[in-house]
Amino acid sequence: MDEALRKRWLMAEQDQRISEAIEREQGWLRNFIQRRVADQGDAEDILQDVFYELVEAYRMMKPAEQVTAWLFRVTRNRIIECYRGYFGAAI
């Protein structure tokens, strides 16, 4: 198998794993965020950022072994940042 084909196959496999994780985890994660963040827009932004970070972790070849625990930790940190005023701040 040539290198380009191998890379495409690995990317497709990663995409499938990411899609499955998002599908499996988004319900409880959305509820977790909405119970802690009053503003619906902020809650959706946090959810999107957490899943973006999950995709980036896979792309950097640093996939989390315990996806649920990893998502919980990252989500909790984003909620804390939101309350501290870091979330959405201009860089």
XYZ file of N, CA and C in Angstrom:
273
model
N 0.866 -1.178 0.000
C 0.000 0.000 0.000
C 0.907 1.234 0.000
N 0.686 2.120 -0.958
C 1.538 3.304 -1.009
C 1.171 4.286 0.111
N 2.058 5.212 0.381
C 1.920 6.126 1.523
C 0.687 7.021 1.410
N 0.384 7.537 0.233
C -0.780 8.416 0.061
C -2.077 7.659 0.348
N -2.170 6.445 -0.135
C -3.359 5.630 0.106
C -3.487 5.297 1.592
N -2.380 4.998 2.224
C -2.379 4.697 3.659
C -2.855 5.902 4.462
N -2.380 7.093 4.105
C -2.802 8.311 4.812
C -4.296 8.563 4.628
N -4.799 8.381 3.416
C -6.233 8.571 3.168
C -7.052 7.578 3.977
N -6.586 6.345 4.040
C -7.287 5.324 4.811
C -7.303 5.686 6.294
N -6.163 6.139 6.833
C -6.095 6.539 8.241
C -7.004 7.730 8.528
N -7.037 8.702 7.619
C -7.895 9.875 7.804
C -9.366 9.465 7.795
N -9.739 8.567 6.904
C -11.129 8.099 6.855
C -11.486 7.359 8.140
N -10.556 6.568 8.641
C -10.793 5.849 9.896
C -10.938 6.834 11.061
N -10.094 7.854 11.096
C -10.189 8.882 12.138
C -11.514 9.620 12.053
N -11.904 9.995 10.849
C -13.176 10.695 10.668
C -14.342 9.860 11.190
N -14.298 8.567 10.936
C -15.356 7.677 11.411
C -15.378 7.633 12.937
N -14.208 7.517 13.562
C -14.136 7.493 15.031
C -14.643 8.794 15.632
N -14.261 9.913 15.028
C -14.696 11.220 15.522
C -16.212 11.340 15.414
N -16.761 10.967 14.264
C -18.213 11.038 14.063
C -18.954 10.179 15.074
N -18.447 8.992 15.317
C -19.079 8.104 16.291
C -19.021 8.694 17.696
N -17.886 9.265 18.060
C -17.743 9.863 19.394
C -18.687 11.044 19.561
N -18.773 11.887 18.557
C -19.655 13.051 18.636
C -21.106 12.597 18.754
N -21.502 11.655 17.933
C -22.876 11.143 17.971
C -23.206 10.540 19.332
N -22.269 9.785 19.866
C -22.482 9.087 21.135
C -22.490 10.044 22.332
N -21.670 11.082 22.314
C -21.448 11.914 23.498
C -22.196 13.246 23.505
N -22.713 13.693 22.376
C -23.239 15.053 22.324
C -24.465 15.288 23.196
N -25.299 14.290 23.389
C -26.510 14.474 24.189
C -26.216 14.813 25.637
N -25.447 13.957 26.301
C -25.147 14.214 27.711
C -24.281 15.450 27.874
N -23.389 15.678 26.902
C -22.497 16.829 26.994
C -23.281 18.136 26.869
N -24.222 18.182 25.925
C -25.065 19.373 25.773
C -25.857 19.631 27.061
N -26.437 18.591 27.631
C -27.184 18.744 28.884
C -26.288 19.226 30.013
N -25.100 18.663 30.112
C -24.142 19.055 31.142
C -23.826 20.548 31.040
N -23.577 21.016 29.824
C -23.241 22.429 29.615
C -24.447 23.313 29.917
N -25.610 22.956 29.407
C -26.800 23.791 29.579
C -27.223 23.916 31.038
N -26.923 22.925 31.852
C -27.241 23.025 33.280
C -26.309 23.993 34.006
N -25.182 24.313 33.391
C -24.193 25.154 34.051
C -24.010 26.531 33.417
N -24.458 26.687 32.183
C -24.301 27.957 31.465
C -25.689 28.459 31.089
N -26.042 29.623 31.605
C -27.398 30.148 31.404
C -27.659 30.569 29.961
N -26.687 31.182 29.331
C -26.867 31.693 27.973
C -26.773 30.550 26.961
N -27.843 30.344 26.193
C -27.893 29.258 25.214
C -26.800 29.398 24.156
N -26.526 30.618 23.739
C -25.481 30.847 22.740
C -24.111 30.441 23.248
N -23.808 30.812 24.498
C -22.532 30.410 25.095
C -22.446 28.892 25.225
N -23.559 28.268 25.598
C -23.577 26.808 25.748
C -23.275 26.125 24.414
N -23.884 26.594 23.346
C -23.633 26.009 22.026
C -22.200 26.267 21.568
N -21.680 27.460 21.863
C -20.289 27.771 21.512
C -19.318 26.846 22.239
N -19.582 26.610 23.508
C -18.723 25.715 24.286
C -18.767 24.311 23.697
N -19.956 23.820 23.390
C -20.096 22.485 22.812
C -19.321 22.384 21.500
N -19.466 23.387 20.659
C -18.757 23.388 19.381
C -17.247 23.425 19.589
N -16.784 24.251 20.516
C -15.347 24.335 20.789
C -14.786 23.016 21.311
N -15.537 22.355 22.163
C -15.079 21.077 22.718
C -14.941 20.043 21.604
N -15.915 19.960 20.724
C -15.826 18.991 19.638
C -14.748 19.383 18.627
N -14.544 20.672 18.430
C -13.446 21.114 17.562
C -12.110 20.661 18.149
N -11.970 20.810 19.460
C -10.736 20.388 20.113
C -10.545 18.874 20.005
N -11.638 18.123 20.048
C -11.561 16.676 19.856
C -11.033 16.349 18.461
N -11.563 17.023 17.459
C -11.101 16.808 16.084
C -9.622 17.152 15.971
N -9.220 18.273 16.548
C -7.813 18.679 16.495
C -6.909 17.664 17.188
N -7.358 17.115 18.298
C -6.559 16.111 19.006
C -6.330 14.890 18.113
N -7.368 14.471 17.412
C -7.209 13.339 16.501
C -6.300 13.697 15.335
N -6.441 14.901 14.812
C -5.615 15.317 13.677
C -4.139 15.429 14.058
N -3.876 15.765 15.318
C -2.498 15.888 15.800
C -1.954 14.531 16.258
N -2.731 13.477 15.987
C -2.365 12.119 16.371
C -2.222 11.971 17.886
N -3.080 12.694 18.611
C -3.113 12.583 20.066
C -4.528 12.225 20.518
N -5.096 11.162 19.977
C -6.473 10.832 20.363
C -6.555 10.430 21.830
N -7.634 10.806 22.446
C -7.852 10.455 23.846
C -8.256 8.990 23.942
N -7.669 8.295 24.887
C -8.038 6.891 25.075
C -9.396 6.777 25.752
N -9.648 7.635 26.716
C -10.925 7.667 27.422
C -11.678 8.913 26.949
N -12.366 8.802 25.838
C -12.993 9.956 25.200
C -13.978 10.657 26.132
N -14.799 9.909 26.840
C -15.794 10.522 27.722
C -15.127 11.333 28.819
N -14.106 10.780 29.449
C -13.390 11.511 30.503
C -12.695 12.742 29.934
N -12.104 12.606 28.760
C -11.418 13.726 28.120
C -12.414 14.837 27.802
N -13.556 14.472 27.230
C -14.582 15.466 26.905
C -15.087 16.167 28.159
N -15.288 15.418 29.230
C -15.743 16.015 30.483
C -14.735 17.043 30.988
N -13.458 16.685 30.989
C -12.420 17.594 31.479
C -12.334 18.860 30.624
N -12.319 18.700 29.320
C -12.230 19.857 28.428
C -13.472 20.733 28.568
N -14.639 20.120 28.657
C -15.888 20.875 28.805
C -15.897 21.651 30.108
N -15.518 20.998 31.182
C -15.473 21.676 32.482
C -14.537 22.885 32.429
N -13.388 22.722 31.784
C -12.451 23.842 31.657
C -13.043 24.979 30.829
N -13.764 24.659 29.759
C -14.386 25.708 28.934
C -15.466 26.451 29.719
N -16.216 25.751 30.532
C -17.247 26.396 31.352
C -16.590 27.340 32.355
N -15.509 26.904 32.974
C -14.780 27.765 33.912
C -14.269 29.005 33.197
N -13.705 28.825 32.005
C -13.227 29.969 31.225
C -14.365 30.925 30.905
N -15.527 30.382 30.616
C -16.694 31.216 30.319
C -17.033 32.093 31.520
N -17.045 31.502 32.699
C -17.352 32.266 33.912
C -16.261 33.272 34.256
N -15.035 32.956 33.915
C -13.935 33.883 34.190
C -13.869 35.011 33.165
N -14.605 34.860 32.088
C -14.634 35.902 31.073
C -13.635 35.714 29.958
N -12.960 34.549 29.930
C -11.982 34.297 28.880
C -12.646 33.870 27.587
N -13.790 33.247 27.702
C -14.463 32.676 26.546
C -14.955 33.785 25.625
N -14.603 33.704 24.375
C -15.071 34.673 23.398
C -14.340 35.999 23.438
N -13.307 36.099 24.268
C -12.554 37.351 24.351
C -11.707 37.519 23.097
N -11.582 38.749 22.668
C -10.767 39.036 21.490
C -9.299 38.794 21.817
N -8.613 38.221 20.859
C -7.185 37.932 21.062
C -6.361 39.029 20.441
